[in-house]
PDB file of C-alpha atoms in Angstrom:
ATOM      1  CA  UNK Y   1       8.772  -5.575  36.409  1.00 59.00           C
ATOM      2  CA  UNK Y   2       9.641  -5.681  32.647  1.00 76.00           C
ATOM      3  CA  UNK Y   3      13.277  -4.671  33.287  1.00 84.00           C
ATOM      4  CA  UNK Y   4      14.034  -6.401  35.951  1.00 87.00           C
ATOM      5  CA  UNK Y   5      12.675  -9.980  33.601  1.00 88.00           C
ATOM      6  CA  UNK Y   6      15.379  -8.920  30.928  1.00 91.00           C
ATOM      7  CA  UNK Y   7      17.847  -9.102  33.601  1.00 93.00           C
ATOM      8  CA  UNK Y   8      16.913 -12.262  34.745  1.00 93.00           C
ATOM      9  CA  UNK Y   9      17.191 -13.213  31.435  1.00 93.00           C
ATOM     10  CA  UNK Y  10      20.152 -11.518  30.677  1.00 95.00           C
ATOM     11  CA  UNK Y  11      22.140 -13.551  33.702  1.00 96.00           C
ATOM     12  CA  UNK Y  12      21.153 -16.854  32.771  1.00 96.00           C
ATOM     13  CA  UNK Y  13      22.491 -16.176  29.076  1.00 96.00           C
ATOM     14  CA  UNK Y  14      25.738 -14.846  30.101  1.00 96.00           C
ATOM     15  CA  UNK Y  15      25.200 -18.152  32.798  1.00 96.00           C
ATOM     16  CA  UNK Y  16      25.206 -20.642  29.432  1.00 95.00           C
ATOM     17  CA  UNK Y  17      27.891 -18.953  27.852  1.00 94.00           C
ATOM     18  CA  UNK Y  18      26.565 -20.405  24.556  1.00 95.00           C
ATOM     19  CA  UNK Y  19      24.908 -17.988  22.637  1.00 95.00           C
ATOM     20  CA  UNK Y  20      27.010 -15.073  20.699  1.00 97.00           C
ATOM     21  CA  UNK Y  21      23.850 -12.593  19.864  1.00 97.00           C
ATOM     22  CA  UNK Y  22      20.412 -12.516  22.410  1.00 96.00           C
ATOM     23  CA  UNK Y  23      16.833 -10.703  20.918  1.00 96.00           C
ATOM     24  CA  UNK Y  24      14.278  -9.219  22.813  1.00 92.00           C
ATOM     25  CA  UNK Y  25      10.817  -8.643  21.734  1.00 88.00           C
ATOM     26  CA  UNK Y  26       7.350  -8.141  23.477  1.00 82.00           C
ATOM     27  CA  UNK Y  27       5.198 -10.882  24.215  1.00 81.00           C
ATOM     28  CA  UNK Y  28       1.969  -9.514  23.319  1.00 80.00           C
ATOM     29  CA  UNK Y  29       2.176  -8.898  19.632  1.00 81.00           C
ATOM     30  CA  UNK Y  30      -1.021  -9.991  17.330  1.00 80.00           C
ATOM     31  CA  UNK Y  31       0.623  -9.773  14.122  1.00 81.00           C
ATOM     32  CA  UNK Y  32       4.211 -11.898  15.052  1.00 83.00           C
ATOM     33  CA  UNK Y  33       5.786 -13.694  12.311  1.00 86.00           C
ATOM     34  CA  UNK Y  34       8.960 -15.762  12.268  1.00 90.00           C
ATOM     35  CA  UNK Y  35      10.546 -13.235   9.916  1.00 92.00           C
ATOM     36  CA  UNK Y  36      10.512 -10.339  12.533  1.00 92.00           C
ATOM     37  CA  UNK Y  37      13.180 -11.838  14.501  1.00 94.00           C
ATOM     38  CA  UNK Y  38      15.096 -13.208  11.247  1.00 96.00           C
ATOM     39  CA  UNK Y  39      15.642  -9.448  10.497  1.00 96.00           C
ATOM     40  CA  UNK Y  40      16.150  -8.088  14.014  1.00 97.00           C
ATOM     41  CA  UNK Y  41      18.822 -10.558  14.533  1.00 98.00           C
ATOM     42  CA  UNK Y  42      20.424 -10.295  10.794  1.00 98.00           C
ATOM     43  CA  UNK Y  43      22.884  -6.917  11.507  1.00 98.00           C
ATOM     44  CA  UNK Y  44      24.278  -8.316  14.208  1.00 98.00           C
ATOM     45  CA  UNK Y  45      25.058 -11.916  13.580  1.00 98.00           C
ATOM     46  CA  UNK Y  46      26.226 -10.869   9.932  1.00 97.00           C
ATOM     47  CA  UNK Y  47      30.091 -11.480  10.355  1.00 95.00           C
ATOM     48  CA  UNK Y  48      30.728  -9.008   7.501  1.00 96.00           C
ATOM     49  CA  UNK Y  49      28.886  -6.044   9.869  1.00 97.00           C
ATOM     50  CA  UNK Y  50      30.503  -4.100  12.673  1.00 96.00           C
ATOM     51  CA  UNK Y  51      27.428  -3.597  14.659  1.00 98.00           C
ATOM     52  CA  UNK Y  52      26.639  -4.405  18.238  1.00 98.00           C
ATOM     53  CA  UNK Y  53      23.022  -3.361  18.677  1.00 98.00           C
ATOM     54  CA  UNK Y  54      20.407  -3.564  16.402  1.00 98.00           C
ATOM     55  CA  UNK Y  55      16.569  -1.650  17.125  1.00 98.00           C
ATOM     56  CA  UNK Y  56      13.651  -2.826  15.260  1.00 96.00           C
ATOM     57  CA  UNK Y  57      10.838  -0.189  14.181  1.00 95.00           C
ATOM     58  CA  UNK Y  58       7.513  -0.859  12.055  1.00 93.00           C
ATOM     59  CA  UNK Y  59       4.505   1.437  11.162  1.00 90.00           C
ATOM     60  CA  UNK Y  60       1.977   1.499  14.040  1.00 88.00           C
ATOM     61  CA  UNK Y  61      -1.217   1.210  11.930  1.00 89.00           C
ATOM     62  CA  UNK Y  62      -3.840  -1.502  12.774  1.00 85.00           C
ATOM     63  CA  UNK Y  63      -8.005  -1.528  12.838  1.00 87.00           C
ATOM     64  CA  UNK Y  64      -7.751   2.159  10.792  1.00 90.00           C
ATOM     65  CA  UNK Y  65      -6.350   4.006  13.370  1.00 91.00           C
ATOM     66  CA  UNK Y  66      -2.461   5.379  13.713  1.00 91.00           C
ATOM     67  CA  UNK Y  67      -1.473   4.146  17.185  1.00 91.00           C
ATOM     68  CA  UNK Y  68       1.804   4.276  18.783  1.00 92.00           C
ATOM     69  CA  UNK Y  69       0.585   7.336  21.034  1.00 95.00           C
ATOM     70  CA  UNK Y  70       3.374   7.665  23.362  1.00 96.00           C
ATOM     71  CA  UNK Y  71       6.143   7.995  20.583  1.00 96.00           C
ATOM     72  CA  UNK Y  72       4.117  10.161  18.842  1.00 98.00           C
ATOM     73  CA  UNK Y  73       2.288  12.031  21.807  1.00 98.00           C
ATOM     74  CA  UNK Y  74       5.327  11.947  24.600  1.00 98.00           C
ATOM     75  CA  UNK Y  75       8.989  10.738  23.409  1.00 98.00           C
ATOM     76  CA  UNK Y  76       8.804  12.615  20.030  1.00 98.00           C
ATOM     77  CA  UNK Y  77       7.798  16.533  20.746  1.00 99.00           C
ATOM     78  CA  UNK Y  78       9.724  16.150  24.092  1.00 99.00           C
ATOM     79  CA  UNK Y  79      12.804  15.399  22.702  1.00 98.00           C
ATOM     80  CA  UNK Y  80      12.365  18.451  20.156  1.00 98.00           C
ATOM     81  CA  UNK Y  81      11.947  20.608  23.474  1.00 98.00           C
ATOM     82  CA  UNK Y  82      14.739  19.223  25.129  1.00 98.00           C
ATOM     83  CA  UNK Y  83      16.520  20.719  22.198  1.00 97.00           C
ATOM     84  CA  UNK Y  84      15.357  23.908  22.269  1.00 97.00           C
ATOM     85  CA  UNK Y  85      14.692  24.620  25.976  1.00 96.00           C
ATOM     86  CA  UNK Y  86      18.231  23.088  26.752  1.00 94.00           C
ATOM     87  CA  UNK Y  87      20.150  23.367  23.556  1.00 93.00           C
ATOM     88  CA  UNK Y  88      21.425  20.998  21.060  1.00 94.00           C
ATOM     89  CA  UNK Y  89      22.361  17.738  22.828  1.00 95.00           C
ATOM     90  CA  UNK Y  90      24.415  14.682  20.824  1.00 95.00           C
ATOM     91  CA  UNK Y  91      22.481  12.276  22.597  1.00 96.00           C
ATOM     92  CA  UNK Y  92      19.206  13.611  21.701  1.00 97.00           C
ATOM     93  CA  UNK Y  93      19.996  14.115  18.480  1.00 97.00           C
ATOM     94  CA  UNK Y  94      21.077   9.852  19.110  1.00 97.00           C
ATOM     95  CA  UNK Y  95      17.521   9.455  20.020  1.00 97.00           C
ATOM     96  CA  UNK Y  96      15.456  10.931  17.574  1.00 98.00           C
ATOM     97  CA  UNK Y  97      16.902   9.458  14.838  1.00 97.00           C
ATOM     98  CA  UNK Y  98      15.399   6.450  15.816  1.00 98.00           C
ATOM     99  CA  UNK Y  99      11.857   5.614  14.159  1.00 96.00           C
ATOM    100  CA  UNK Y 100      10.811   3.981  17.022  1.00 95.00           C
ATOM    101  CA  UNK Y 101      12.654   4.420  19.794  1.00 96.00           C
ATOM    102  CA  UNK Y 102      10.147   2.849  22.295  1.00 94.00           C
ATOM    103  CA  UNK Y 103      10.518  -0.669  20.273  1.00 92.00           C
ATOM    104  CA  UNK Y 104      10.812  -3.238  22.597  1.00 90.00           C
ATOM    105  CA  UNK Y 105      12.188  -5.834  20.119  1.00 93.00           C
ATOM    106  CA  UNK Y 106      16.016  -5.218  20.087  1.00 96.00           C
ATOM    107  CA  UNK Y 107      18.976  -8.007  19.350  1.00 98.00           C
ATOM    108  CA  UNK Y 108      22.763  -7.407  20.523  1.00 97.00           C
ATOM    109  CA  UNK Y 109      26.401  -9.216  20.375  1.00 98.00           C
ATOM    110  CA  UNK Y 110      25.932 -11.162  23.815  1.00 97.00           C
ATOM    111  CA  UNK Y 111      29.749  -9.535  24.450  1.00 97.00           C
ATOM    112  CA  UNK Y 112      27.846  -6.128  25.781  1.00 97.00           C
ATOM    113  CA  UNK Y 113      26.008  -7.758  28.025  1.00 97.00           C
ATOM    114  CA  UNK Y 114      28.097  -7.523  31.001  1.00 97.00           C
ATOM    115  CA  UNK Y 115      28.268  -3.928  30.972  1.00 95.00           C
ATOM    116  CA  UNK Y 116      25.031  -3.021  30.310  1.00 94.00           C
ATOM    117  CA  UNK Y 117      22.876  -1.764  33.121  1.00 93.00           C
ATOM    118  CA  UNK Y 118      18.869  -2.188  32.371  1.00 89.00           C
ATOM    119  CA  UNK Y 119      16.263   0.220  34.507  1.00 86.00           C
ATOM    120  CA  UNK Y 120      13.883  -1.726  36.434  1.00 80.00           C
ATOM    121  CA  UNK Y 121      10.677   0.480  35.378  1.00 78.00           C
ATOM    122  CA  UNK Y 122       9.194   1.846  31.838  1.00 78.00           C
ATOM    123  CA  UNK Y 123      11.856   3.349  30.951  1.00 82.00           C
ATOM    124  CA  UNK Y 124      13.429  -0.171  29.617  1.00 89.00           C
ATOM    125  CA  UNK Y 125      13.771   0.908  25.769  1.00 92.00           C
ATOM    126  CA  UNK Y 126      15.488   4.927  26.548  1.00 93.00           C
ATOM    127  CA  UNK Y 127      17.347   3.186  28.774  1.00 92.00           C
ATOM    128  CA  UNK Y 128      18.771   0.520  26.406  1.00 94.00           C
ATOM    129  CA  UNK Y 129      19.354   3.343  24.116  1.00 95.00           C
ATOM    130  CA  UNK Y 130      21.033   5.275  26.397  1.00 94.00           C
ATOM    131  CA  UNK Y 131      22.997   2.159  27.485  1.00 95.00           C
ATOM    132  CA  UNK Y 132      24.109   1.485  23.927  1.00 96.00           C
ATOM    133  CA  UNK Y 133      24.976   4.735  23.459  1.00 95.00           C
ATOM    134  CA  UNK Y 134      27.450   5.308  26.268  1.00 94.00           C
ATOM    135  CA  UNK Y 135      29.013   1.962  26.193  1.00 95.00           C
ATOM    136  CA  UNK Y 136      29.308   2.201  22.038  1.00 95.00           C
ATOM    137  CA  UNK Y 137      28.921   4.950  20.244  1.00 85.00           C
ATOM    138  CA  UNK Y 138      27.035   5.461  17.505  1.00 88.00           C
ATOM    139  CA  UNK Y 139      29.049   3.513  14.815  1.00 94.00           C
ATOM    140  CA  UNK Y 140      27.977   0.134  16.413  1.00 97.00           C
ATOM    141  CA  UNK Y 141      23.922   0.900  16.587  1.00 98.00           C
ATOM    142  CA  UNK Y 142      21.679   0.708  14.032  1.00 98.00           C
ATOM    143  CA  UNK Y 143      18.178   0.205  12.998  1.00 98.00           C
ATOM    144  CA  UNK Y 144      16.219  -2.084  11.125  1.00 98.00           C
ATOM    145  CA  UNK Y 145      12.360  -2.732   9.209  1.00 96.00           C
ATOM    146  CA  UNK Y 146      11.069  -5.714  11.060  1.00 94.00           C
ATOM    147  CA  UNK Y 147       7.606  -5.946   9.667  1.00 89.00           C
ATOM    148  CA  UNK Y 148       5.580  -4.146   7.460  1.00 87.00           C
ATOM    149  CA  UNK Y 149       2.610  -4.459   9.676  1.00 80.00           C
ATOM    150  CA  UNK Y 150       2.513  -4.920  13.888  1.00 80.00           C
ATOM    151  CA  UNK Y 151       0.354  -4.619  16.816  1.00 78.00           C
ATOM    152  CA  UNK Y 152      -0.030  -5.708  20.091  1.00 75.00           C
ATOM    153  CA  UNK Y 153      -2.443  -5.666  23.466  1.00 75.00           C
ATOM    154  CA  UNK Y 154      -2.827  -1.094  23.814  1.00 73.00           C
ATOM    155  CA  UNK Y 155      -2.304  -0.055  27.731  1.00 82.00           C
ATOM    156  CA  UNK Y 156      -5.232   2.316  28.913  1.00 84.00           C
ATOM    157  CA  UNK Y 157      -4.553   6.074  29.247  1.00 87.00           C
ATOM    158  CA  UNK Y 158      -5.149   5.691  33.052  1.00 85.00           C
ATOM    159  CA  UNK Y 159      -5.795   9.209  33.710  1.00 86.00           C
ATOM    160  CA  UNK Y 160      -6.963   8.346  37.391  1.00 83.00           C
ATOM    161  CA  UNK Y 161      -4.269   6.615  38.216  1.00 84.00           C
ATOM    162  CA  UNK Y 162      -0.362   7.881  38.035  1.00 83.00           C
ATOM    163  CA  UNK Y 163       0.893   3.717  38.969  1.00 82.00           C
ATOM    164  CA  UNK Y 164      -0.491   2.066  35.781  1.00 87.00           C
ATOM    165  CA  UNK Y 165      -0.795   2.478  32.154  1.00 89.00           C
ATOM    166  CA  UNK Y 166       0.628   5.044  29.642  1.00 91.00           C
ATOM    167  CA  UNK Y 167       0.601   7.383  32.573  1.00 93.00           C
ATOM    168  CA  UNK Y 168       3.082   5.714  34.553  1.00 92.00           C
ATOM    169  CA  UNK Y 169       4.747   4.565  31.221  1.00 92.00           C
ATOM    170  CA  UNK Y 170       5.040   8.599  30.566  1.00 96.00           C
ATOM    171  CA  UNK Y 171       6.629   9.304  33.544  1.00 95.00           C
ATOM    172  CA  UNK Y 172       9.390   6.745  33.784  1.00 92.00           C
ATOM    173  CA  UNK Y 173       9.969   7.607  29.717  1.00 94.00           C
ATOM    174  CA  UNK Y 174      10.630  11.176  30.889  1.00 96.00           C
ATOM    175  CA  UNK Y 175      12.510  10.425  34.249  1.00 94.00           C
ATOM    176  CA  UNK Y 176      14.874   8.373  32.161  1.00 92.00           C
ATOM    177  CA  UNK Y 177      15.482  11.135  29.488  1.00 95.00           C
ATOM    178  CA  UNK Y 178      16.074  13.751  32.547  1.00 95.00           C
ATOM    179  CA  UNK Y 179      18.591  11.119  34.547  1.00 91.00           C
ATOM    180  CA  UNK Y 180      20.695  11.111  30.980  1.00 92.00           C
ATOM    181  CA  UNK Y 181      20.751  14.582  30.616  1.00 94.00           C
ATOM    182  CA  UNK Y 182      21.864  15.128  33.927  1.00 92.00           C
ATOM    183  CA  UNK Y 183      24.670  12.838  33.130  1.00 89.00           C
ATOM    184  CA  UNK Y 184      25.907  14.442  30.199  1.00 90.00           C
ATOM    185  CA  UNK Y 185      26.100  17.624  32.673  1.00 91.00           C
ATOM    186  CA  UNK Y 186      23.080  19.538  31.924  1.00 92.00           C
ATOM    187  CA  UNK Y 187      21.416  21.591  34.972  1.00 92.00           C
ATOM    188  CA  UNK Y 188      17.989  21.081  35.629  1.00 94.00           C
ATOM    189  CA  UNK Y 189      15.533  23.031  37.559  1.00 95.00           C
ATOM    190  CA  UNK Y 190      11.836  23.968  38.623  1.00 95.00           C
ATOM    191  CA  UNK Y 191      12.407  26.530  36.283  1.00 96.00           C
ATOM    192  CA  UNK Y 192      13.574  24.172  33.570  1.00 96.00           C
ATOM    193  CA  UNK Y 193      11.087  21.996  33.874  1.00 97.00           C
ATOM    194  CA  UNK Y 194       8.255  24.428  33.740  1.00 97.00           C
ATOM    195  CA  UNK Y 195       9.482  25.538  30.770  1.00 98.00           C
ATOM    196  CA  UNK Y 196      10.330  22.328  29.097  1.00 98.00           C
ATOM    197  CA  UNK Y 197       6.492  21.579  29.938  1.00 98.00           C
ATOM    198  CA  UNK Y 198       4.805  24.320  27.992  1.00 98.00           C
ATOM    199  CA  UNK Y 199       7.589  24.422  24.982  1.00 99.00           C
ATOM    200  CA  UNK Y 200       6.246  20.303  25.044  1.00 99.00           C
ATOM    201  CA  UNK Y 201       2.984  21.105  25.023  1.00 99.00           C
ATOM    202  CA  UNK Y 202       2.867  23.954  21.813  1.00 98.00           C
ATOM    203  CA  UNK Y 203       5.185  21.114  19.741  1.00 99.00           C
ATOM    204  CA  UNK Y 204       2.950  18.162  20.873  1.00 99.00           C
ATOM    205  CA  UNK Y 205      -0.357  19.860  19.765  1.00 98.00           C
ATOM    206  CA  UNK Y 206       1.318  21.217  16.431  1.00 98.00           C
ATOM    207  CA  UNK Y 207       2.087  17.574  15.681  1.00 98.00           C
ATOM    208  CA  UNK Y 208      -1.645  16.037  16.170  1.00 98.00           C
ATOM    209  CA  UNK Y 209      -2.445  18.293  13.943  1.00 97.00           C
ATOM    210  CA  UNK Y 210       0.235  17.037  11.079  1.00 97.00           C
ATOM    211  CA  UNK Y 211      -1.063  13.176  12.796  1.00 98.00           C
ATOM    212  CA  UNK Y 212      -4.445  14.006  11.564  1.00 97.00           C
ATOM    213  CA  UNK Y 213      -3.589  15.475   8.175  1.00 97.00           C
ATOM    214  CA  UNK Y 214      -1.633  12.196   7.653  1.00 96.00           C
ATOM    215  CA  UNK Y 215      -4.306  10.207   8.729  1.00 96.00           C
ATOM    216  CA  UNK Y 216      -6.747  11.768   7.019  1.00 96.00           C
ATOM    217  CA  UNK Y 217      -4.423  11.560   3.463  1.00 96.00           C
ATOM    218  CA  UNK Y 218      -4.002   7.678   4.486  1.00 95.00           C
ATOM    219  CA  UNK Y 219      -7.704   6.880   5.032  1.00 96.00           C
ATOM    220  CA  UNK Y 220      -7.352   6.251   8.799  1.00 95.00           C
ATOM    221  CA  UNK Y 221      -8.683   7.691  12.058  1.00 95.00           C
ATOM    222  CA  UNK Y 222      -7.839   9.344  14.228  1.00 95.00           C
ATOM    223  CA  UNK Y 223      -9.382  11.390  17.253  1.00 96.00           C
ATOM    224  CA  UNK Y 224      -8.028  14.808  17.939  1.00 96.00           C
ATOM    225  CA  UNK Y 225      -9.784  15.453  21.584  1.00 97.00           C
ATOM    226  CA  UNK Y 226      -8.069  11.744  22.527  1.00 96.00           C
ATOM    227  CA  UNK Y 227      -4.942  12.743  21.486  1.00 98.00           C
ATOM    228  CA  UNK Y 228      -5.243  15.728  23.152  1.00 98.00           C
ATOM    229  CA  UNK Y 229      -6.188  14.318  26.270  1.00 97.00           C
ATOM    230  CA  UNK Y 230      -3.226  12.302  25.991  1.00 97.00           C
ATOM    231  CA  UNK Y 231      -0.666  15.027  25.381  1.00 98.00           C
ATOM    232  CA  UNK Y 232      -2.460  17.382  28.334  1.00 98.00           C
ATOM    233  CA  UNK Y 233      -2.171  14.079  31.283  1.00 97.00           C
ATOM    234  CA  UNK Y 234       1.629  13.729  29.426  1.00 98.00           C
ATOM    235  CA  UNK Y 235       2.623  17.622  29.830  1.00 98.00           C
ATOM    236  CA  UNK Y 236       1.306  17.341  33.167  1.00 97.00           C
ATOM    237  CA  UNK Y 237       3.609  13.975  33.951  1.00 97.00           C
ATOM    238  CA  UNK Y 238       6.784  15.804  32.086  1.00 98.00           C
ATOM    239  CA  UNK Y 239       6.676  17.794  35.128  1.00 97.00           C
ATOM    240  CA  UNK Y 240       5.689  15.374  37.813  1.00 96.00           C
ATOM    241  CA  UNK Y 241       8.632  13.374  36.550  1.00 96.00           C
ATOM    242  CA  UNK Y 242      11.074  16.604  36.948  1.00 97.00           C
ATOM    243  CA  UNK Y 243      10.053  17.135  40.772  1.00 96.00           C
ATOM    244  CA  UNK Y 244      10.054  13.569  41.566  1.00 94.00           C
ATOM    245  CA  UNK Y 245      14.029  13.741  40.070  1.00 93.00           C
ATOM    246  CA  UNK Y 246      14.865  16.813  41.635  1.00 95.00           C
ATOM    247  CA  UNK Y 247      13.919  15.182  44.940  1.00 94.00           C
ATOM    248  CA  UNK Y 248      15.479  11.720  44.624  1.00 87.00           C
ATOM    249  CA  UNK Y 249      18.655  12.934  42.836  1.00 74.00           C
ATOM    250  CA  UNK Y 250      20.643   9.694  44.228  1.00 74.00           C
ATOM    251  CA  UNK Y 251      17.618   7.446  42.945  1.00 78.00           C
ATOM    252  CA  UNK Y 252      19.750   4.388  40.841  1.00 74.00           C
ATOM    253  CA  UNK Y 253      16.840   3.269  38.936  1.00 74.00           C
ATOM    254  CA  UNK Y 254      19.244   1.084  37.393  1.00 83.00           C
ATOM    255  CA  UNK Y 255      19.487  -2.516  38.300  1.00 91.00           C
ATOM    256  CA  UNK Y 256      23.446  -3.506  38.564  1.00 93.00           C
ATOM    257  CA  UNK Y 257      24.920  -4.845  35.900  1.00 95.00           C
ATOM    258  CA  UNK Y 258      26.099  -8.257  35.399  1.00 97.00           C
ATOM    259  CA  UNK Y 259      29.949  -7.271  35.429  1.00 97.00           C
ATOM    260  CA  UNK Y 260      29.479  -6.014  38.844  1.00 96.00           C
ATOM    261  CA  UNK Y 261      27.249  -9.151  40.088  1.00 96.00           C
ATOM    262  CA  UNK Y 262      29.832 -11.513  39.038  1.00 96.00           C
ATOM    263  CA  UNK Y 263      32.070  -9.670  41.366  1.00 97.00           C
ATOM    264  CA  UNK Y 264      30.376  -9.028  44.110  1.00 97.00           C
ATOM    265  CA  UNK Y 265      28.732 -13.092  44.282  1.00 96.00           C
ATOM    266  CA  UNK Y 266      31.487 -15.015  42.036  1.00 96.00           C
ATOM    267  CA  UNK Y 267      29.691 -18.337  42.201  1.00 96.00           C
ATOM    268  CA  UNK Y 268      26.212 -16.374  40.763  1.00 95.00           C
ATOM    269  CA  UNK Y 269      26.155 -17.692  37.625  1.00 96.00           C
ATOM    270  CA  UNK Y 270      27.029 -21.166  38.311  1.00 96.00           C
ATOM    271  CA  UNK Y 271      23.667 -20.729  40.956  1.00 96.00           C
ATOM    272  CA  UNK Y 272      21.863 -19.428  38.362  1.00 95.00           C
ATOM    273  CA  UNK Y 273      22.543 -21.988  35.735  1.00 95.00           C
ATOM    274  CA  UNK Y 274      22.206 -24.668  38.161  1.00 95.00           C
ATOM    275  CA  UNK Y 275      18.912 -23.125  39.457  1.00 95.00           C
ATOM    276  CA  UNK Y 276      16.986 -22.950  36.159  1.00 95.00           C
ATOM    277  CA  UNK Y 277      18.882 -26.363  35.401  1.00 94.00           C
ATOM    278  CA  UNK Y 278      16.956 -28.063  38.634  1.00 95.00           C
ATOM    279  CA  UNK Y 279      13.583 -26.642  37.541  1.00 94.00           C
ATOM    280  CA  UNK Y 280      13.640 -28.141  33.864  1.00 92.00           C
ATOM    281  CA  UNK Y 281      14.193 -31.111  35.274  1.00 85.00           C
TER     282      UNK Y 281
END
């Protein structure tokens, strides 16, 4: 999967020992331009800056239409219910003041690396987020403009089928968010989650309707009965999501990090340099 790749890639970095900051962005973008990664990269290899971890964002416009449905239609009104069904939280607050949290181009000091863990499903971006979060705080994160225009290949709704698309995407997004909270000692129940489901659902449908009054002031389109389909399959995944963590609470959807791989196989990164080193040749 997508998480477990950036680990790979991770290792073998850490392997070289000869890079000081590593960026990650997605390989199917349409509109990439050199300059994207010149400005991802720029806060953290700037000597004269203290930060560690840098997030890109851009507007998610293309063909007409405002895209970028599961920030918009998922991550966004769910974090303003997690607020108000559970009460204020300093990491959600963390995570909504990110444009886009659900970038996947992001650049950090290759000194974190070590110690952060990556998940191995969707919920790659939260969970970077989350990583950078707990390991530095918020004085060491920032965000950045990385192009004034950006799209790439759209994932289907895939309403029929829970294992691919946006509707598995929606699921590990939310199973992330609920693993963190439980972390930072919230309780979570049936109860909870039921709730958390229809305060989602009023927030999510109050916010197509600002979507479409932007669109409409912008000269895009956008299709309400879509986005609505979007936000009902969603609602129904927040709580899909909550019974599937209630039931698997030791589920360690995180891959181990590289601090405790070195450990555990001391000679690893020699292998792995060696390995990649004997298929380039």
């Amino acid at each position: 999967g997508k998480g477990r790749n950036v680990w790979y890639c991770i290792g073998y970095t850490l392997a070289c020992a000869d890079s000081d900051v590593v960026a990650l962005h997605d390989c199917d973008i349409t509109t990439y331009r050199k300059e994207m990664l010149a400005r991802l990269v720029y806060p953290v290899v700037n000597p004269n800056f203290s930060y560690q971890f840098c997030k890109g964002y851009y507007p998610r416009i293309a063909e007409g239409k405002l895209n970028g449905r599961v920030t918009r239609l998922l991550v966004t009104p769910l974090l303003k219910a997690l607020q108000k069904t559970f009460g204020h939280s300093d990491y959600v607050e963390y995570l909504q003041g990110f444009r886009y949290p659900l970038a996947g181009e992001f650049a950090m000091r290759t000194s974190i690396l070590p110690g952060m863990r990556i998940p191995s499903d969707w919920g790659l971006e939260i969970g970077t987020l989350s990583e950078a979060w707990r390991n530095l705080g918020r004085h060491a994160v920032c965000q950045v403009d990385i192009a004034d225009s950006y799209d790439h290949k759209h994932q289907p709704l895939s309403e029929d089928d829970a294992a691919r698309g946006l509707s598995r995407m929606s699921t590990d997004i939310a199973k992330a968010l609920f693993r963190k909270l439980a972390t930072e000692g919230k309780v979570l129940s049936n109860e909870h989650f039921r709730t958390l489901k229809a305060t989602y659902y009023r927030i999510a449908l109050d916010l197509i309707e600002m979507y479409y009054n932007d669109a409409v002031m912008n000269g895009l389109t956008l299709d309400r009965h879509k986005e609505e389909k979007a936000v009902e399959l969603f609602a129904a995944n927040i709580v899909e999501a909550g019974t599937t963590f209630l039931e698997n609470p030791m589920e360690t959807p995180f891959i181990p990090n590289w601090s405790r791989v070195q450990s555990a196989f001391p000679d690893a990164m020699r292998e792995i340099r060696n390995a990649v080193e004997a298929d380039l040749a």
